[in-house]
Coordinates of C-alpha atoms in Angstrom, one line a residue:
X24 CA -27.4 9.9 -9.0
X25 CA -28.6 8.4 -5.9
X26 CA -28.3 10.1 -2.8
X27 CA -26.7 7.1 -0.9
X28 CA -23.5 6.3 -2.4
X29 CA -23.9 2.6 -3.5
X30 CA -21.4 0.2 -3.5
X31 CA -20.6 -3.8 -5.1
X32 CA -17.6 -5.0 -3.9
X33 CA -15.3 -7.9 -5.2
X34 CA -13.1 -10.0 -2.9
X35 CA -14.7 -9.4 0.2
X36 CA -12.3 -11.2 2.9
X37 CA -9.8 -9.4 5.6
X38 CA -9.1 -6.2 5.6
X39 CA -12.8 -5.3 3.8
X40 CA -13.9 -7.1 7.5
X41 CA -11.4 -5.6 9.9
X42 CA -11.3 -2.4 8.2
X43 CA -13.7 -1.4 5.4
X44 CA -16.6 -3.3 6.4
X45 CA -16.3 -0.6 10.5
X46 CA -15.4 2.1 8.1
X47 CA -18.4 2.3 6.3
X48 CA -20.7 1.4 8.6
X49 CA -20.2 5.0 9.9
X50 CA -21.2 6.6 6.5
X51 CA -24.3 8.3 6.3
X52 CA -24.8 8.3 2.7
X53 CA -23.5 5.0 1.9
X54 CA -24.7 1.5 1.5
X55 CA -23.1 -2.2 -0.2
X56 CA -25.6 -3.2 -3.0
X57 CA -23.3 -5.8 -3.8
X58 CA -20.4 -8.7 -3.0
X59 CA -19.0 -10.7 -5.3
X60 CA -16.8 -14.0 -3.9
X61 CA -15.4 -17.2 -5.1
X62 CA -18.9 -18.7 -3.8
X63 CA -22.7 -17.5 -2.9
X64 CA -22.0 -19.1 0.1
X65 CA -19.1 -17.0 1.1
X66 CA -20.6 -13.8 0.0
X67 CA -24.2 -14.1 2.4
X68 CA -21.9 -15.2 5.3
X69 CA -20.2 -11.8 4.9
X70 CA -22.7 -10.3 4.1
X71 CA -24.7 -12.0 7.6
X72 CA -21.8 -11.2 9.5
X73 CA -21.8 -7.4 8.9
X74 CA -25.8 -7.1 8.9
X75 CA -26.0 -6.0 5.4
X76 CA -28.8 -5.6 3.3
X77 CA -26.8 -6.8 -0.2
X78 CA -27.5 -9.2 -2.6
X79 CA -24.2 -12.2 -3.4
X80 CA -22.4 -13.0 -6.3
X81 CA -19.6 -14.5 -7.7
X82 CA -19.4 -13.0 -11.6
X83 CA -17.7 -9.7 -11.3
X84 CA -18.9 -8.5 -14.9
X85 CA -22.3 -9.3 -14.2
X86 CA -21.7 -6.9 -10.8
X87 CA -20.2 -4.5 -13.1
X88 CA -22.7 -4.2 -15.6
X89 CA -25.4 -3.0 -13.3
X90 CA -27.3 -0.3 -13.3
X91 CA -28.0 0.4 -9.3
X92 CA -24.4 0.5 -8.4
X93 CA -22.0 4.0 -8.7
X94 CA -18.9 2.6 -7.4
X95 CA -16.5 -0.6 -6.9
X96 CA -14.2 -1.6 -3.8
X97 CA -12.0 -4.0 -5.5
X98 CA -10.2 -6.8 -2.5
X99 CA -8.9 -9.6 -4.4
X100 CA -5.0 -10.0 -4.2
X101 CA -3.3 -8.2 -6.6
X102 CA -2.8 -10.7 -9.7
X103 CA -6.7 -9.5 -10.7
X104 CA -6.6 -5.8 -9.8
X105 CA -5.4 -4.2 -13.1
X106 CA -8.1 -6.2 -15.1
X107 CA -10.3 -5.6 -11.9
X108 CA -10.4 -1.6 -12.4
X109 CA -9.9 -1.7 -16.1
X110 CA -13.5 -3.2 -15.7
X111 CA -14.6 -1.2 -13.5
X112 CA -13.6 1.9 -15.3
X113 CA -14.8 1.1 -18.5
X114 CA -18.5 -0.3 -16.7
X115 CA -18.1 3.8 -15.1
X116 CA -17.8 3.1 -12.2
X117 CA -15.9 4.7 -9.4
X118 CA -13.3 2.5 -8.4
X119 CA -11.3 2.0 -4.9
X120 CA -8.6 -0.9 -5.2
X121 CA -7.3 -3.3 -3.1
X122 CA -3.1 -2.4 -2.0
X123 CA -0.9 -3.4 -4.1
X124 CA -2.0 -1.5 -6.3
X125 CA -0.6 -3.7 -9.6
X126 CA 1.8 -6.9 -10.0
X127 CA 4.5 -5.2 -11.7
X128 CA 4.6 -1.3 -13.3
X129 CA 2.9 -2.2 -17.0
X130 CA 0.6 -2.8 -14.9
X131 CA 0.1 -0.1 -12.9
X132 CA 0.7 2.4 -15.5
X133 CA -2.2 1.1 -17.6
X134 CA -4.3 1.8 -14.7
X135 CA -3.2 5.0 -14.4
X136 CA -3.5 5.9 -17.9
X137 CA -7.0 5.0 -17.4
X138 CA -8.3 6.6 -15.1
X139 CA -6.7 9.4 -16.4
X140 CA -9.0 9.2 -19.4
X141 CA -12.1 9.4 -17.3
X142 CA -13.2 11.6 -14.6
X143 CA -14.4 9.1 -12.2
X144 CA -12.9 8.5 -8.6
X145 CA -10.2 6.4 -8.8
X146 CA -8.1 5.4 -4.6
X147 CA -6.6 2.1 -4.1
X148 CA -5.9 1.7 0.0
X149 CA -3.3 3.3 2.0
X150 CA -0.6 2.1 4.5
X151 CA -1.9 2.1 8.0
X152 CA -1.0 6.6 8.3
X153 CA 1.6 7.0 10.1
X154 CA 0.0 8.9 12.6
X155 CA 3.2 11.7 12.6
X156 CA 3.9 12.1 8.9
X157 CA 1.9 14.7 7.9
X158 CA 4.1 17.0 10.7
X159 CA 7.4 14.7 9.7
X160 CA 6.9 16.7 6.0
X161 CA 6.2 19.8 8.6
X162 CA 9.0 20.1 10.2
X163 CA 11.5 19.6 7.3
X164 CA 9.4 22.1 5.2
X165 CA 10.6 24.3 8.4
X166 CA 14.0 23.2 7.5
X167 CA 14.4 21.5 11.0
X168 CA 17.3 19.1 8.9
X169 CA 18.5 21.6 6.8
X170 CA 20.4 19.8 4.0
X171 CA 19.2 16.6 4.2
X172 CA 22.0 13.8 4.2
X173 CA 20.7 10.5 4.8
X174 CA 17.0 9.0 5.3
X175 CA 17.9 5.0 6.7
X176 CA 14.5 3.0 6.3
X177 CA 14.1 0.1 8.3
X178 CA 11.7 -2.2 8.5
X179 CA 12.0 -6.0 10.0
X180 CA 10.1 -8.9 11.3
X181 CA 9.2 -12.6 11.9
X182 CA 6.2 -13.1 9.6
X183 CA 8.6 -15.9 7.8
X184 CA 11.4 -16.8 10.0
X185 CA 9.5 -20.5 11.0
X186 CA 10.9 -22.5 8.2
X187 CA 8.0 -24.4 8.6
X188 CA 5.4 -21.9 8.1
X189 CA 3.3 -23.0 5.3
X190 CA 3.6 -21.7 1.8
X191 CA 1.9 -17.9 2.1
X192 CA -0.1 -16.4 -1.2
X193 CA 2.2 -13.4 -1.1
X194 CA 5.3 -16.1 -1.7
X195 CA 4.4 -16.6 -5.3
X196 CA 4.4 -14.6 -7.7
X197 CA 1.6 -15.4 -10.4
X198 CA -0.6 -14.0 -7.6
X199 CA 1.5 -11.4 -6.0
X200 CA 3.6 -10.2 -8.8
X201 CA 7.2 -8.1 -8.1
X202 CA 5.9 -7.7 -4.5
X203 CA 8.0 -7.4 -1.5
X204 CA 7.2 -8.2 1.8
X205 CA 6.3 -4.3 2.9
X206 CA 8.2 -2.5 0.8
X207 CA 5.4 -0.9 -1.4
X208 CA 4.1 0.6 2.4
X209 CA 6.9 1.8 3.7
X210 CA 7.4 3.2 0.5
X211 CA 4.7 5.5 -0.3
X212 CA 4.8 6.6 3.5
X213 CA 8.4 7.5 3.1
X214 CA 7.6 9.3 -0.7
X215 CA 4.5 11.6 0.8
X216 CA 7.8 13.0 3.5
X217 CA 10.7 13.0 1.7
X218 CA 10.3 12.4 -1.9
X219 CA 10.7 10.0 -5.1
X220 CA 14.5 7.9 -5.3
X221 CA 16.3 9.1 -8.9
X222 CA 18.7 6.0 -8.5
X223 CA 18.4 2.4 -6.9
X224 CA 20.4 -0.8 -6.1
X225 CA 19.2 -3.3 -4.3
X226 CA 20.1 -7.3 -3.5
X227 CA 17.3 -9.4 -2.2
X228 CA 17.3 -13.1 -0.6
X229 CA 14.9 -16.2 -0.4
X230 CA 16.9 -18.0 2.5
X231 CA 13.5 -20.9 2.5
X232 CA 13.3 -22.3 -1.2
X233 CA 10.5 -24.6 -0.1
X234 CA 7.4 -24.2 2.4
X235 CA 5.1 -26.9 2.8
X236 CA 1.2 -26.3 0.9
X237 CA -1.1 -25.1 2.9
X238 CA -3.0 -27.7 1.9
X239 CA -0.3 -30.3 3.3
X240 CA 0.1 -32.0 -0.1
X241 CA 3.9 -31.3 0.1
X242 CA 6.2 -28.3 -0.6
X243 CA 6.2 -25.6 -3.0
X244 CA 9.0 -22.7 -4.1
X245 CA 9.4 -19.7 -2.6
X246 CA 9.2 -17.5 -5.3
X247 CA 9.4 -13.7 -3.7
X248 CA 12.6 -12.2 -1.2
X249 CA 12.8 -12.8 2.8
X250 CA 14.4 -9.9 2.6
X251 CA 15.8 -6.7 -0.2
X252 CA 17.9 -4.2 0.5
X253 CA 18.0 -0.9 -1.4
X254 CA 20.0 1.8 -1.6
X255 CA 19.9 4.7 -4.0
X256 CA 19.8 8.3 -4.1
X257 CA 16.7 10.8 -3.9
X258 CA 15.4 13.9 -5.9
X259 CA 15.9 15.8 -3.1
X260 CA 19.7 14.9 -2.9
X261 CA 20.0 12.8 0.3
X262 CA 21.4 9.4 0.0
X263 CA 19.1 6.7 1.3
X264 CA 19.0 3.0 2.5
X265 CA 16.2 0.6 2.4
X266 CA 16.3 -2.6 5.0
X267 CA 13.4 -5.3 4.6
X268 CA 13.1 -8.0 6.1
X269 CA 10.2 -10.5 7.2
X270 CA 13.3 -13.6 8.5
X271 CA 14.0 -10.8 11.5
X272 CA 12.1 -11.9 14.7
X273 CA 12.5 -9.9 17.6
X274 CA 13.3 -7.3 14.7
X275 CA 12.2 -4.7 16.9
X276 CA 10.5 -1.6 15.7
X277 CA 10.2 0.2 12.3
X278 CA 11.6 3.6 11.8
X279 CA 12.9 5.7 9.5
X280 CA 15.4 8.0 10.2
X281 CA 17.0 11.3 8.6
X282 CA 19.9 13.1 9.3
X283 CA 20.9 16.9 7.9
X284 CA 23.2 19.4 8.6
X285 CA 20.8 21.4 11.1
X286 CA 19.2 18.2 12.7
X287 CA 18.2 14.9 13.1
X288 CA 14.5 12.7 13.0
X289 CA 14.0 9.9 14.4
X290 CA 10.3 8.3 14.3
X291 CA 8.8 4.9 15.4
X292 CA 6.7 5.2 12.5
X293 CA 3.6 5.3 15.2
X294 CA 3.6 7.7 18.0
X295 CA 7.0 8.5 18.7
X296 CA 9.2 11.7 17.0
X297 CA 12.7 12.0 18.4
X298 CA 15.2 15.2 17.1
X299 CA 17.8 17.2 17.7
X300 CA 19.4 20.3 16.5
X301 CA 23.0 20.9 16.3
X302 CA 24.6 21.9 19.8
X303 CA 21.7 19.1 21.3
X304 CA 23.6 17.0 23.7
X305 CA 20.9 14.1 22.3
X306 CA 17.4 14.0 21.0
X307 CA 14.4 14.3 23.2
X308 CA 10.6 13.5 22.2
X309 CA 9.0 16.2 19.7
X310 CA 4.8 16.0 20.5
X311 CA 2.7 15.4 17.4
X312 CA 0.2 18.2 17.8
X313 CA -3.3 16.7 17.4
X314 CA -4.5 18.3 14.9
X315 CA -1.8 17.2 12.6
X316 CA -2.2 13.6 13.8
X317 CA -3.2 11.4 10.8
X318 CA -6.1 9.1 11.4
X319 CA -7.5 6.0 9.5
X320 CA -10.1 7.6 7.0
X321 CA -9.9 5.9 3.7
X322 CA -13.5 4.9 2.8
X323 CA -15.3 8.1 4.5
X324 CA -12.0 10.2 1.9
X325 CA -13.5 7.8 -1.4
X326 CA -16.7 8.6 -0.8
X327 CA -16.3 12.2 0.2
X328 CA -14.6 12.6 -3.5
X329 CA -17.1 11.5 -5.3
X330 CA -19.7 13.8 -3.6
X331 CA -17.1 16.2 -4.9
X332 CA -14.3 16.4 -2.5
X333 CA -10.6 16.1 -2.1
X334 CA -8.9 13.2 -3.4
X335 CA -7.5 11.0 -0.6
X336 CA -4.9 8.4 -0.8
X337 CA -4.0 7.1 -2.4
X338 CA -3.7 8.2 -6.0
X339 CA -3.4 5.8 -8.8
X340 CA -0.2 8.1 -9.3
X341 CA 1.3 7.3 -6.1
X342 CA 0.7 3.7 -6.4
X343 CA 2.4 3.6 -10.0
X344 CA 5.7 5.7 -7.9
X345 CA 5.7 2.7 -5.6
X346 CA 5.2 0.1 -8.0
X347 CA 8.0 1.9 -10.7
X348 CA 10.0 1.7 -7.0
X349 CA 9.5 -2.0 -6.7
X350 CA 9.8 -2.8 -10.2
X351 CA 13.5 -0.9 -9.7
X352 CA 14.2 -3.2 -7.2
X353 CA 13.0 -6.3 -9.2
X354 CA 15.8 -4.7 -12.1
X355 CA 18.9 -4.3 -10.1
X356 CA 18.3 -7.7 -8.5
X357 CA 18.5 -9.8 -12.5
X358 CA 20.1 -7.5 -14.3
X359 CA 23.0 -6.3 -11.6
X360 CA 23.7 -3.1 -11.0
X361 CA 22.0 -0.1 -10.9
X362 CA 18.8 1.2 -11.8
X363 CA 18.2 5.1 -12.7
X364 CA 14.6 6.6 -12.0
X365 CA 12.4 7.6 -13.3
X366 CA 11.9 4.1 -15.7
X367 CA 11.3 5.1 -19.1
X368 CA 10.8 1.6 -20.5

């Protein structure tokens, strides 16, 4: 392998501009050598914007066949993730894929199984980190909550509140699969702190059945839910409830609350943790220690893992587990009733 990790990108869109290119620019031993977009013009525009010395391409397989590429980063919509990940691993490339991992659990299992057959580094783009996530986990491990009774998660937003807003690709199932709103992002982070679910019962709803098509040619059907309510039991014995909505205008901050027999923890998924122990009159802020604050180091983690360092977030196993949650929500709403996890089919 060359001194620098040479990277090829398939699908250099918005998140590469906002996150990945700035992150890669800070890494001396990484360089982007090729970008494969739908058109040469699109790729050349990205190259010019980012000041890269890279080649614009349009054929993903040609990029994967290049000997001067060590690692591939995939930034397409989910409907292409499985196809390109499997092809990248078959080509012997270390592989990074954008979230959400896949369209469904079947694809996620294929990707995870193939990753285990190789000695290549694989990584999914993680959810934006909870700054206090690592500290929250330590508080729980040290017994702050005691036995956990309840975990409540609220992720409300107004992205789809305006019924005249054009149809988004995330609302089209052939592009986004079973993914719903910010469900995968939130479940991924909750699982790192509280663990996985053992049962799920869910209900979903599409409130606006049709929206204007972006090209103005008429209306198109909305195929992914505007909201989801999920209840169930966690492997640690706690009862959990998740509320997701894309039509809750002014829905307030996202929050995760945990209640146990020794204490309460309330986290705004950002910079503030409130806690109270038995006998306290009200929750008080618990400062997040600077040395435990989690920051965005995604690109550096990927390159470091290729060079022999530890696996960065998010692993293909973690991705498969949040896709299992999403699959279970789909099955519960389609068939009715409770779904037990882990899924065996």
